[in-house]
């Protein structure tokens, strides 16, 4: 069983260098191309996806829809296609849930990133927070506690029930969301696993070096985390077979968020994946982006307009 955690394509706010958060920032033309490249790559190199779970914000939704379209697209007649896979076509579903939206940046939504000041160890945002927190109408950033609760709710209501109810081990699920939310979701997912149950593929350690499970690094636009889940059959020597695996983190108690508030992560999750082991296969996968170039003249960075024509469409002959 495979699960993909996927970040959306490039957005207008990404290009502008501002906090997007819950703003419904549009994909750029390049961002849509990234999504389409990812969709084609997954279709060609991975088993068919059963269900895509996505944030309803359009940057994630359009990325998910590109994957959905590719999964359900019938291959050209000239391409070989196994007859056994014909019944998988048009079976991929898309479920949108607000539990997967990005962290709400409150007052900072749509504002530029604040650089660290040279005369303080605080981040630029922390300095700005201290200066403006008493301003009328100031809304603080969504806390880590809130992100953890949303992550747990998504796991309990969507992903884990899908995993536990799967009829076979070949099922594939994809989660399309946002960079910060995906990082928090992954850490909440780790808490559902038994100790010594996670391994990392040699290709990942060769490329990334030592891996800290809770902090796998950021997600590039359309970058993805790929994991495999395997249900274990209990055996007498099962404990010995996992001694070389990476220890799964236990709840860390209270941690500080960016504004100094504490988030209580000490509660054990309600639903566990106690019979499963996990292998981390890809971290921030970007193989699909090799060779693609941004359109010149500002076209690539411009907002994607669903009604606009591609350059190729102007030169295509109309069939009569």
PDB file of C-alpha atoms in Angstrom, residues 7-295:
ATOM      1  CA  UNK A   7       2.308  19.876  -2.019  1.00  0.00           C
ATOM      2  CA  UNK A   8       0.441  22.003  -4.560  1.00  0.00           C
ATOM      3  CA  UNK A   9       2.023  23.671  -7.593  1.00  0.00           C
ATOM      4  CA  UNK A  10       3.538  27.145  -7.658  1.00  0.00           C
ATOM      5  CA  UNK A  11       1.153  30.008  -6.881  1.00  0.00           C
ATOM      6  CA  UNK A  12       0.936  33.732  -7.486  1.00  0.00           C
ATOM      7  CA  UNK A  13       1.655  34.320  -3.784  1.00  0.00           C
ATOM      8  CA  UNK A  14       4.719  32.037  -3.955  1.00  0.00           C
ATOM      9  CA  UNK A  15       6.128  34.186  -6.752  1.00  0.00           C
ATOM     10  CA  UNK A  16       5.284  37.391  -4.879  1.00  0.00           C
ATOM     11  CA  UNK A  17       6.939  36.118  -1.688  1.00  0.00           C
ATOM     12  CA  UNK A  18       3.931  36.695   0.560  1.00  0.00           C
ATOM     13  CA  UNK A  19       2.154  34.563   3.148  1.00  0.00           C
ATOM     14  CA  UNK A  20      -0.685  32.727   1.403  1.00  0.00           C
ATOM     15  CA  UNK A  21      -2.167  30.753   4.284  1.00  0.00           C
ATOM     16  CA  UNK A  22      -5.920  30.436   3.827  1.00  0.00           C
ATOM     17  CA  UNK A  23      -5.968  32.993   0.993  1.00  0.00           C
ATOM     18  CA  UNK A  24      -7.187  31.274  -2.157  1.00  0.00           C
ATOM     19  CA  UNK A  25      -4.058  32.046  -4.156  1.00  0.00           C
ATOM     20  CA  UNK A  26      -4.186  30.876  -7.772  1.00  0.00           C
ATOM     21  CA  UNK A  27      -1.702  28.600  -9.495  1.00  0.00           C
ATOM     22  CA  UNK A  28       0.645  30.273 -11.929  1.00  0.00           C
ATOM     23  CA  UNK A  29       0.946  28.918 -15.457  1.00  0.00           C
ATOM     24  CA  UNK A  30       4.185  27.277 -14.339  1.00  0.00           C
ATOM     25  CA  UNK A  31       2.413  25.875 -11.283  1.00  0.00           C
ATOM     26  CA  UNK A  32      -0.189  24.209 -13.473  1.00  0.00           C
ATOM     27  CA  UNK A  33       2.586  22.773 -15.640  1.00  0.00           C
ATOM     28  CA  UNK A  34       4.237  21.374 -12.500  1.00  0.00           C
ATOM     29  CA  UNK A  35       0.947  19.739 -11.496  1.00  0.00           C
ATOM     30  CA  UNK A  36       0.467  18.242 -14.948  1.00  0.00           C
ATOM     31  CA  UNK A  37       4.030  16.911 -14.992  1.00  0.00           C
ATOM     32  CA  UNK A  38       3.524  15.312 -11.584  1.00  0.00           C
ATOM     33  CA  UNK A  39       0.221  13.813 -12.713  1.00  0.00           C
ATOM     34  CA  UNK A  40       1.787  12.264 -15.814  1.00  0.00           C
ATOM     35  CA  UNK A  41       4.759  10.997 -13.796  1.00  0.00           C
ATOM     36  CA  UNK A  42       2.590   9.264 -11.195  1.00  0.00           C
ATOM     37  CA  UNK A  43       0.390   7.771 -13.899  1.00  0.00           C
ATOM     38  CA  UNK A  44       3.409   6.345 -15.719  1.00  0.00           C
ATOM     39  CA  UNK A  45       5.582   5.188 -12.821  1.00  0.00           C
ATOM     40  CA  UNK A  46       3.254   4.230  -9.960  1.00  0.00           C
ATOM     41  CA  UNK A  47       0.223   1.977  -9.439  1.00  0.00           C
ATOM     42  CA  UNK A  48      -3.208   3.519  -9.953  1.00  0.00           C
ATOM     43  CA  UNK A  49      -4.389   5.833  -7.179  1.00  0.00           C
ATOM     44  CA  UNK A  50      -7.622   4.830  -5.468  1.00  0.00           C
ATOM     45  CA  UNK A  51      -8.513   8.045  -3.629  1.00  0.00           C
ATOM     46  CA  UNK A  52      -7.109  11.574  -3.613  1.00  0.00           C
ATOM     47  CA  UNK A  53      -7.764  13.671  -0.504  1.00  0.00           C
ATOM     48  CA  UNK A  54      -7.285  17.395  -1.074  1.00  0.00           C
ATOM     49  CA  UNK A  55      -7.555  20.826   0.457  1.00  0.00           C
ATOM     50  CA  UNK A  56     -10.387  22.800  -1.190  1.00  0.00           C
ATOM     51  CA  UNK A  57      -8.148  25.852  -1.700  1.00  0.00           C
ATOM     52  CA  UNK A  58      -7.775  26.107  -5.451  1.00  0.00           C
ATOM     53  CA  UNK A  59      -3.986  25.726  -5.570  1.00  0.00           C
ATOM     54  CA  UNK A  60      -4.310  22.283  -3.974  1.00  0.00           C
ATOM     55  CA  UNK A  61      -7.618  21.447  -5.646  1.00  0.00           C
ATOM     56  CA  UNK A  62      -6.306  22.154  -9.160  1.00  0.00           C
ATOM     57  CA  UNK A  63      -3.178  20.116  -8.441  1.00  0.00           C
ATOM     58  CA  UNK A  64      -5.361  17.239  -7.242  1.00  0.00           C
ATOM     59  CA  UNK A  65      -7.639  17.581 -10.271  1.00  0.00           C
ATOM     60  CA  UNK A  66      -4.637  17.317 -12.606  1.00  0.00           C
ATOM     61  CA  UNK A  67      -3.692  14.041 -10.903  1.00  0.00           C
ATOM     62  CA  UNK A  68      -7.310  12.863 -11.062  1.00  0.00           C
ATOM     63  CA  UNK A  69      -7.585  13.650 -14.779  1.00  0.00           C
ATOM     64  CA  UNK A  70      -4.374  11.764 -15.553  1.00  0.00           C
ATOM     65  CA  UNK A  71      -5.428   8.754 -13.484  1.00  0.00           C
ATOM     66  CA  UNK A  72      -8.790   8.487 -15.234  1.00  0.00           C
ATOM     67  CA  UNK A  73      -7.542   9.275 -18.738  1.00  0.00           C
ATOM     68  CA  UNK A  74      -7.703   6.415 -21.216  1.00  0.00           C
ATOM     69  CA  UNK A  75      -4.246   5.837 -22.769  1.00  0.00           C
ATOM     70  CA  UNK A  76      -3.657   6.495 -26.501  1.00  0.00           C
ATOM     71  CA  UNK A  77      -4.384   3.506 -28.726  1.00  0.00           C
ATOM     72  CA  UNK A  78      -0.747   3.224 -29.775  1.00  0.00           C
ATOM     73  CA  UNK A  79       0.488   2.839 -26.190  1.00  0.00           C
ATOM     74  CA  UNK A  80       0.594  -0.684 -24.704  1.00  0.00           C
ATOM     75  CA  UNK A  81      -1.758  -0.992 -21.762  1.00  0.00           C
ATOM     76  CA  UNK A  82      -2.296  -4.155 -19.685  1.00  0.00           C
ATOM     77  CA  UNK A  83      -5.818  -5.489 -20.045  1.00  0.00           C
ATOM     78  CA  UNK A  84      -5.836  -6.217 -16.323  1.00  0.00           C
ATOM     79  CA  UNK A  85      -5.645  -2.470 -15.600  1.00  0.00           C
ATOM     80  CA  UNK A  86      -8.586  -1.470 -17.793  1.00  0.00           C
ATOM     81  CA  UNK A  87     -11.033  -1.837 -14.913  1.00  0.00           C
ATOM     82  CA  UNK A  88      -8.995   0.682 -12.875  1.00  0.00           C
ATOM     83  CA  UNK A  89      -9.719   3.519 -15.296  1.00  0.00           C
ATOM     84  CA  UNK A  90     -12.219   6.129 -14.093  1.00  0.00           C
ATOM     85  CA  UNK A  91     -12.153   4.621 -10.598  1.00  0.00           C
ATOM     86  CA  UNK A  92      -9.987   7.266  -8.916  1.00  0.00           C
ATOM     87  CA  UNK A  93     -12.021   9.538  -6.657  1.00  0.00           C
ATOM     88  CA  UNK A  94     -11.342  12.989  -5.213  1.00  0.00           C
ATOM     89  CA  UNK A  95     -12.459  13.995  -1.721  1.00  0.00           C
ATOM     90  CA  UNK A  96     -11.994  17.601  -0.582  1.00  0.00           C
ATOM     91  CA  UNK A  97     -11.882  18.563   3.083  1.00  0.00           C
ATOM     92  CA  UNK A  98     -11.132  21.878   4.837  1.00  0.00           C
ATOM     93  CA  UNK A  99      -9.141  19.911   7.407  1.00  0.00           C
ATOM     94  CA  UNK A 100      -6.269  20.027   4.891  1.00  0.00           C
ATOM     95  CA  UNK A 101      -6.151  23.796   4.300  1.00  0.00           C
ATOM     96  CA  UNK A 102      -2.941  25.657   5.054  1.00  0.00           C
ATOM     97  CA  UNK A 103      -2.081  27.295   8.362  1.00  0.00           C
ATOM     98  CA  UNK A 104      -4.007  30.545   8.829  1.00  0.00           C
ATOM     99  CA  UNK A 105      -1.464  33.367   9.037  1.00  0.00           C
ATOM    100  CA  UNK A 106      -4.040  35.834  10.312  1.00  0.00           C
ATOM    101  CA  UNK A 107      -2.683  39.393  10.192  1.00  0.00           C
ATOM    102  CA  UNK A 108       0.174  38.267   7.934  1.00  0.00           C
ATOM    103  CA  UNK A 109      -1.997  36.877   5.128  1.00  0.00           C
ATOM    104  CA  UNK A 110      -0.928  38.463   1.851  1.00  0.00           C
ATOM    105  CA  UNK A 111       1.980  40.290   3.487  1.00  0.00           C
ATOM    106  CA  UNK A 112       5.645  39.781   2.529  1.00  0.00           C
ATOM    107  CA  UNK A 113       7.922  37.429   4.434  1.00  0.00           C
ATOM    108  CA  UNK A 114       9.719  39.256   7.215  1.00  0.00           C
ATOM    109  CA  UNK A 115      13.482  38.710   7.181  1.00  0.00           C
ATOM    110  CA  UNK A 116      15.437  38.133  10.384  1.00  0.00           C
ATOM    111  CA  UNK A 117      16.848  41.379  11.748  1.00  0.00           C
ATOM    112  CA  UNK A 118      20.625  41.546  12.188  1.00  0.00           C
ATOM    113  CA  UNK A 119      20.356  42.935  15.726  1.00  0.00           C
ATOM    114  CA  UNK A 120      18.169  40.177  17.195  1.00  0.00           C
ATOM    115  CA  UNK A 121      17.966  36.400  17.329  1.00  0.00           C
ATOM    116  CA  UNK A 122      14.197  36.527  16.762  1.00  0.00           C
ATOM    117  CA  UNK A 123      12.622  35.896  13.394  1.00  0.00           C
ATOM    118  CA  UNK A 124      11.306  38.859  11.470  1.00  0.00           C
ATOM    119  CA  UNK A 125       7.761  37.656  12.042  1.00  0.00           C
ATOM    120  CA  UNK A 126       8.318  37.373  15.804  1.00  0.00           C
ATOM    121  CA  UNK A 127       9.662  40.934  15.958  1.00  0.00           C
ATOM    122  CA  UNK A 128       6.726  42.158  13.900  1.00  0.00           C
ATOM    123  CA  UNK A 129       4.322  40.275  16.193  1.00  0.00           C
ATOM    124  CA  UNK A 130       5.661  42.019  19.302  1.00  0.00           C
ATOM    125  CA  UNK A 131       5.326  45.377  17.588  1.00  0.00           C
ATOM    126  CA  UNK A 132       1.782  44.944  16.262  1.00  0.00           C
ATOM    127  CA  UNK A 133       0.023  42.444  18.565  1.00  0.00           C
ATOM    128  CA  UNK A 134      -1.913  45.236  20.299  1.00  0.00           C
ATOM    129  CA  UNK A 135      -3.063  46.842  17.048  1.00  0.00           C
ATOM    130  CA  UNK A 136      -6.852  46.949  16.491  1.00  0.00           C
ATOM    131  CA  UNK A 137      -8.018  43.996  14.414  1.00  0.00           C
ATOM    132  CA  UNK A 138      -4.755  42.070  14.821  1.00  0.00           C
ATOM    133  CA  UNK A 139      -5.298  38.327  14.302  1.00  0.00           C
ATOM    134  CA  UNK A 140      -2.519  35.979  15.338  1.00  0.00           C
ATOM    135  CA  UNK A 141      -1.190  33.006  13.376  1.00  0.00           C
ATOM    136  CA  UNK A 142      -3.028  29.692  13.796  1.00  0.00           C
ATOM    137  CA  UNK A 143      -1.389  27.741  16.615  1.00  0.00           C
ATOM    138  CA  UNK A 144       0.432  24.435  16.340  1.00  0.00           C
ATOM    139  CA  UNK A 145      -2.210  22.960  18.634  1.00  0.00           C
ATOM    140  CA  UNK A 146      -4.897  23.843  16.105  1.00  0.00           C
ATOM    141  CA  UNK A 147      -2.848  22.350  13.259  1.00  0.00           C
ATOM    142  CA  UNK A 148      -2.344  19.166  15.286  1.00  0.00           C
ATOM    143  CA  UNK A 149      -6.080  18.879  15.946  1.00  0.00           C
ATOM    144  CA  UNK A 150      -6.901  19.320  12.275  1.00  0.00           C
ATOM    145  CA  UNK A 151      -4.268  16.764  11.339  1.00  0.00           C
ATOM    146  CA  UNK A 152      -5.652  14.249  13.828  1.00  0.00           C
ATOM    147  CA  UNK A 153      -9.193  14.830  12.593  1.00  0.00           C
ATOM    148  CA  UNK A 154      -8.147  14.192   8.994  1.00  0.00           C
ATOM    149  CA  UNK A 155      -6.339  11.002   9.954  1.00  0.00           C
ATOM    150  CA  UNK A 156      -9.266   9.751  12.068  1.00  0.00           C
ATOM    151  CA  UNK A 157     -11.993  10.653   9.581  1.00  0.00           C
ATOM    152  CA  UNK A 158     -10.345  10.064   6.213  1.00  0.00           C
ATOM    153  CA  UNK A 159      -6.921   8.492   5.760  1.00  0.00           C
ATOM    154  CA  UNK A 160      -6.739   5.847   8.485  1.00  0.00           C
ATOM    155  CA  UNK A 161     -10.276   4.497   7.866  1.00  0.00           C
ATOM    156  CA  UNK A 162      -9.349   4.224   4.177  1.00  0.00           C
ATOM    157  CA  UNK A 163      -6.187   2.293   5.049  1.00  0.00           C
ATOM    158  CA  UNK A 164      -7.862  -0.014   7.561  1.00  0.00           C
ATOM    159  CA  UNK A 165     -10.791  -0.787   5.260  1.00  0.00           C
ATOM    160  CA  UNK A 166      -8.624  -1.542   2.218  1.00  0.00           C
ATOM    161  CA  UNK A 167      -9.410  -4.924   0.743  1.00  0.00           C
ATOM    162  CA  UNK A 168      -5.923  -5.517  -0.624  1.00  0.00           C
ATOM    163  CA  UNK A 169      -2.358  -4.330  -0.141  1.00  0.00           C
ATOM    164  CA  UNK A 170      -2.148  -2.696  -3.577  1.00  0.00           C
ATOM    165  CA  UNK A 171      -4.278   0.324  -2.684  1.00  0.00           C
ATOM    166  CA  UNK A 172      -2.759   3.781  -3.268  1.00  0.00           C
ATOM    167  CA  UNK A 173      -3.844   7.034  -1.620  1.00  0.00           C
ATOM    168  CA  UNK A 174      -2.721  10.617  -2.218  1.00  0.00           C
ATOM    169  CA  UNK A 175      -3.035  13.642   0.065  1.00  0.00           C
ATOM    170  CA  UNK A 176      -2.709  17.016  -1.696  1.00  0.00           C
ATOM    171  CA  UNK A 177      -2.261  19.905   0.687  1.00  0.00           C
ATOM    172  CA  UNK A 178       0.137  22.697   1.676  1.00  0.00           C
ATOM    173  CA  UNK A 179       3.722  22.777   2.907  1.00  0.00           C
ATOM    174  CA  UNK A 180       3.220  23.619   6.578  1.00  0.00           C
ATOM    175  CA  UNK A 181       0.088  21.522   6.967  1.00  0.00           C
ATOM    176  CA  UNK A 182       1.785  18.509   5.379  1.00  0.00           C
ATOM    177  CA  UNK A 183       4.713  18.746   7.796  1.00  0.00           C
ATOM    178  CA  UNK A 184       2.367  18.798  10.788  1.00  0.00           C
ATOM    179  CA  UNK A 185       0.229  16.019   9.311  1.00  0.00           C
ATOM    180  CA  UNK A 186       3.269  13.778   8.867  1.00  0.00           C
ATOM    181  CA  UNK A 187       4.303  14.241  12.494  1.00  0.00           C
ATOM    182  CA  UNK A 188       0.773  13.372  13.651  1.00  0.00           C
ATOM    183  CA  UNK A 189       0.818  10.317  11.379  1.00  0.00           C
ATOM    184  CA  UNK A 190       4.049   9.095  12.974  1.00  0.00           C
ATOM    185  CA  UNK A 191       2.332   9.039  16.370  1.00  0.00           C
ATOM    186  CA  UNK A 192      -0.085   6.400  15.044  1.00  0.00           C
ATOM    187  CA  UNK A 193       2.700   3.884  14.450  1.00  0.00           C
ATOM    188  CA  UNK A 194       4.275   1.410  16.876  1.00  0.00           C
ATOM    189  CA  UNK A 195       7.883   1.811  17.965  1.00  0.00           C
ATOM    190  CA  UNK A 196      10.611   0.555  15.637  1.00  0.00           C
ATOM    191  CA  UNK A 197       8.159   0.354  12.752  1.00  0.00           C
ATOM    192  CA  UNK A 198       9.674   2.798  10.236  1.00  0.00           C
ATOM    193  CA  UNK A 199      12.485   2.154   7.786  1.00  0.00           C
ATOM    194  CA  UNK A 200      13.987   4.470   5.192  1.00  0.00           C
ATOM    195  CA  UNK A 201      14.863   3.332   1.678  1.00  0.00           C
ATOM    196  CA  UNK A 202      18.625   3.249   0.943  1.00  0.00           C
ATOM    197  CA  UNK A 203      18.085   5.641  -1.979  1.00  0.00           C
ATOM    198  CA  UNK A 204      16.696   8.245   0.420  1.00  0.00           C
ATOM    199  CA  UNK A 205      19.564   8.036   2.900  1.00  0.00           C
ATOM    200  CA  UNK A 206      22.071   8.097   0.042  1.00  0.00           C
ATOM    201  CA  UNK A 207      20.536  11.318  -1.280  1.00  0.00           C
ATOM    202  CA  UNK A 208      19.559  13.005   1.988  1.00  0.00           C
ATOM    203  CA  UNK A 209      22.025  11.647   4.529  1.00  0.00           C
ATOM    204  CA  UNK A 210      20.848  11.001   8.073  1.00  0.00           C
ATOM    205  CA  UNK A 211      17.072  11.205   8.376  1.00  0.00           C
ATOM    206  CA  UNK A 212      15.197  12.701  11.333  1.00  0.00           C
ATOM    207  CA  UNK A 213      11.698  11.338  10.938  1.00  0.00           C
ATOM    208  CA  UNK A 214       9.871  14.243  12.552  1.00  0.00           C
ATOM    209  CA  UNK A 215      11.696  16.788  10.398  1.00  0.00           C
ATOM    210  CA  UNK A 216      12.063  15.578   6.827  1.00  0.00           C
ATOM    211  CA  UNK A 217      12.509  19.102   5.477  1.00  0.00           C
ATOM    212  CA  UNK A 218      10.297  21.366   3.415  1.00  0.00           C
ATOM    213  CA  UNK A 219       8.217  20.541   0.359  1.00  0.00           C
ATOM    214  CA  UNK A 220       8.999  22.103  -3.011  1.00  0.00           C
ATOM    215  CA  UNK A 221       6.040  22.972  -5.221  1.00  0.00           C
ATOM    216  CA  UNK A 222       4.567  19.573  -6.248  1.00  0.00           C
ATOM    217  CA  UNK A 223       7.260  17.860  -4.175  1.00  0.00           C
ATOM    218  CA  UNK A 224       5.985  14.674  -2.552  1.00  0.00           C
ATOM    219  CA  UNK A 225       6.639  12.301   0.315  1.00  0.00           C
ATOM    220  CA  UNK A 226       6.034   8.673  -0.650  1.00  0.00           C
ATOM    221  CA  UNK A 227       5.642   5.892   1.903  1.00  0.00           C
ATOM    222  CA  UNK A 228       4.643   2.254   1.756  1.00  0.00           C
ATOM    223  CA  UNK A 229       2.543   0.612   4.457  1.00  0.00           C
ATOM    224  CA  UNK A 230       2.667  -3.116   5.091  1.00  0.00           C
ATOM    225  CA  UNK A 231       0.373  -4.985   7.434  1.00  0.00           C
ATOM    226  CA  UNK A 232       2.361  -7.373   9.572  1.00  0.00           C
ATOM    227  CA  UNK A 233       1.453 -10.910  10.567  1.00  0.00           C
ATOM    228  CA  UNK A 234       2.539 -11.384  14.207  1.00  0.00           C
ATOM    229  CA  UNK A 235       5.326 -13.914  14.664  1.00  0.00           C
ATOM    230  CA  UNK A 236       7.620 -15.070  17.431  1.00  0.00           C
ATOM    231  CA  UNK A 237      10.660 -13.301  15.992  1.00  0.00           C
ATOM    232  CA  UNK A 238       8.886 -10.129  14.820  1.00  0.00           C
ATOM    233  CA  UNK A 239      10.383  -8.040  17.618  1.00  0.00           C
ATOM    234  CA  UNK A 240      13.921  -9.023  16.668  1.00  0.00           C
ATOM    235  CA  UNK A 241      13.321  -8.239  13.002  1.00  0.00           C
ATOM    236  CA  UNK A 242      12.657  -4.555  13.699  1.00  0.00           C
ATOM    237  CA  UNK A 243      15.668  -3.725  15.864  1.00  0.00           C
ATOM    238  CA  UNK A 244      17.409  -1.832  13.045  1.00  0.00           C
ATOM    239  CA  UNK A 245      14.379   0.282  12.248  1.00  0.00           C
ATOM    240  CA  UNK A 246      14.106   3.943  13.151  1.00  0.00           C
ATOM    241  CA  UNK A 247      12.348   4.659  16.418  1.00  0.00           C
ATOM    242  CA  UNK A 248       8.991   6.375  16.009  1.00  0.00           C
ATOM    243  CA  UNK A 249       8.726   9.542  18.111  1.00  0.00           C
ATOM    244  CA  UNK A 250       6.518   9.525  21.171  1.00  0.00           C
ATOM    245  CA  UNK A 251       4.340  12.537  22.026  1.00  0.00           C
ATOM    246  CA  UNK A 252       6.658  15.342  23.066  1.00  0.00           C
ATOM    247  CA  UNK A 253       4.373  17.171  25.461  1.00  0.00           C
ATOM    248  CA  UNK A 254       4.020  20.912  25.043  1.00  0.00           C
ATOM    249  CA  UNK A 255       5.935  22.752  22.350  1.00  0.00           C
ATOM    250  CA  UNK A 256       6.131  26.465  21.668  1.00  0.00           C
ATOM    251  CA  UNK A 257       4.531  27.942  18.572  1.00  0.00           C
ATOM    252  CA  UNK A 258       5.851  30.979  16.693  1.00  0.00           C
ATOM    253  CA  UNK A 259       4.030  33.440  18.923  1.00  0.00           C
ATOM    254  CA  UNK A 260       5.045  31.771  22.180  1.00  0.00           C
ATOM    255  CA  UNK A 261       1.792  29.898  22.848  1.00  0.00           C
ATOM    256  CA  UNK A 262       2.062  26.267  23.885  1.00  0.00           C
ATOM    257  CA  UNK A 263       0.579  23.387  21.931  1.00  0.00           C
ATOM    258  CA  UNK A 264      -0.244  20.231  23.873  1.00  0.00           C
ATOM    259  CA  UNK A 265       0.853  17.245  21.781  1.00  0.00           C
ATOM    260  CA  UNK A 266       1.022  14.854  24.727  1.00  0.00           C
ATOM    261  CA  UNK A 267      -2.308  13.126  24.135  1.00  0.00           C
ATOM    262  CA  UNK A 268      -2.107   9.736  22.449  1.00  0.00           C
ATOM    263  CA  UNK A 269      -4.067   9.493  19.172  1.00  0.00           C
ATOM    264  CA  UNK A 270      -7.344   7.607  19.287  1.00  0.00           C
ATOM    265  CA  UNK A 271      -6.833   5.400  16.222  1.00  0.00           C
ATOM    266  CA  UNK A 272      -3.533   3.562  15.790  1.00  0.00           C
ATOM    267  CA  UNK A 273      -1.903   1.636  12.951  1.00  0.00           C
ATOM    268  CA  UNK A 274      -0.504  -0.885  15.388  1.00  0.00           C
ATOM    269  CA  UNK A 275      -0.189  -3.727  12.857  1.00  0.00           C
ATOM    270  CA  UNK A 276       1.637  -1.746  10.178  1.00  0.00           C
ATOM    271  CA  UNK A 277       5.219  -0.983   9.271  1.00  0.00           C
ATOM    272  CA  UNK A 278       6.224   1.959   7.102  1.00  0.00           C
ATOM    273  CA  UNK A 279       9.025   2.392   4.591  1.00  0.00           C
ATOM    274  CA  UNK A 280       9.903   5.933   3.494  1.00  0.00           C
ATOM    275  CA  UNK A 281      10.507   5.652  -0.256  1.00  0.00           C
ATOM    276  CA  UNK A 282      10.781   9.272  -1.430  1.00  0.00           C
ATOM    277  CA  UNK A 283      11.314  12.581   0.373  1.00  0.00           C
ATOM    278  CA  UNK A 284      10.374  15.771  -1.496  1.00  0.00           C
ATOM    279  CA  UNK A 285      10.297  13.889  -4.797  1.00  0.00           C
ATOM    280  CA  UNK A 286      10.990  16.166  -7.768  1.00  0.00           C
ATOM    281  CA  UNK A 287      11.938  13.725 -10.508  1.00  0.00           C
ATOM    282  CA  UNK A 288       8.904  14.858 -12.496  1.00  0.00           C
ATOM    283  CA  UNK A 289      10.230  18.432 -12.684  1.00  0.00           C
ATOM    284  CA  UNK A 290      13.430  17.566 -14.532  1.00  0.00           C
ATOM    285  CA  UNK A 291      13.602  19.280 -17.888  1.00  0.00           C
ATOM    286  CA  UNK A 292      10.619  21.615 -17.528  1.00  0.00           C
ATOM    287  CA  UNK A 293      11.295  25.308 -18.061  1.00  0.00           C
ATOM    288  CA  UNK A 294       9.427  28.416 -17.037  1.00  0.00           C
ATOM    289  CA  UNK A 295       7.837  30.278 -19.944  1.00  0.00           C
TER     290      UNK A 295
END
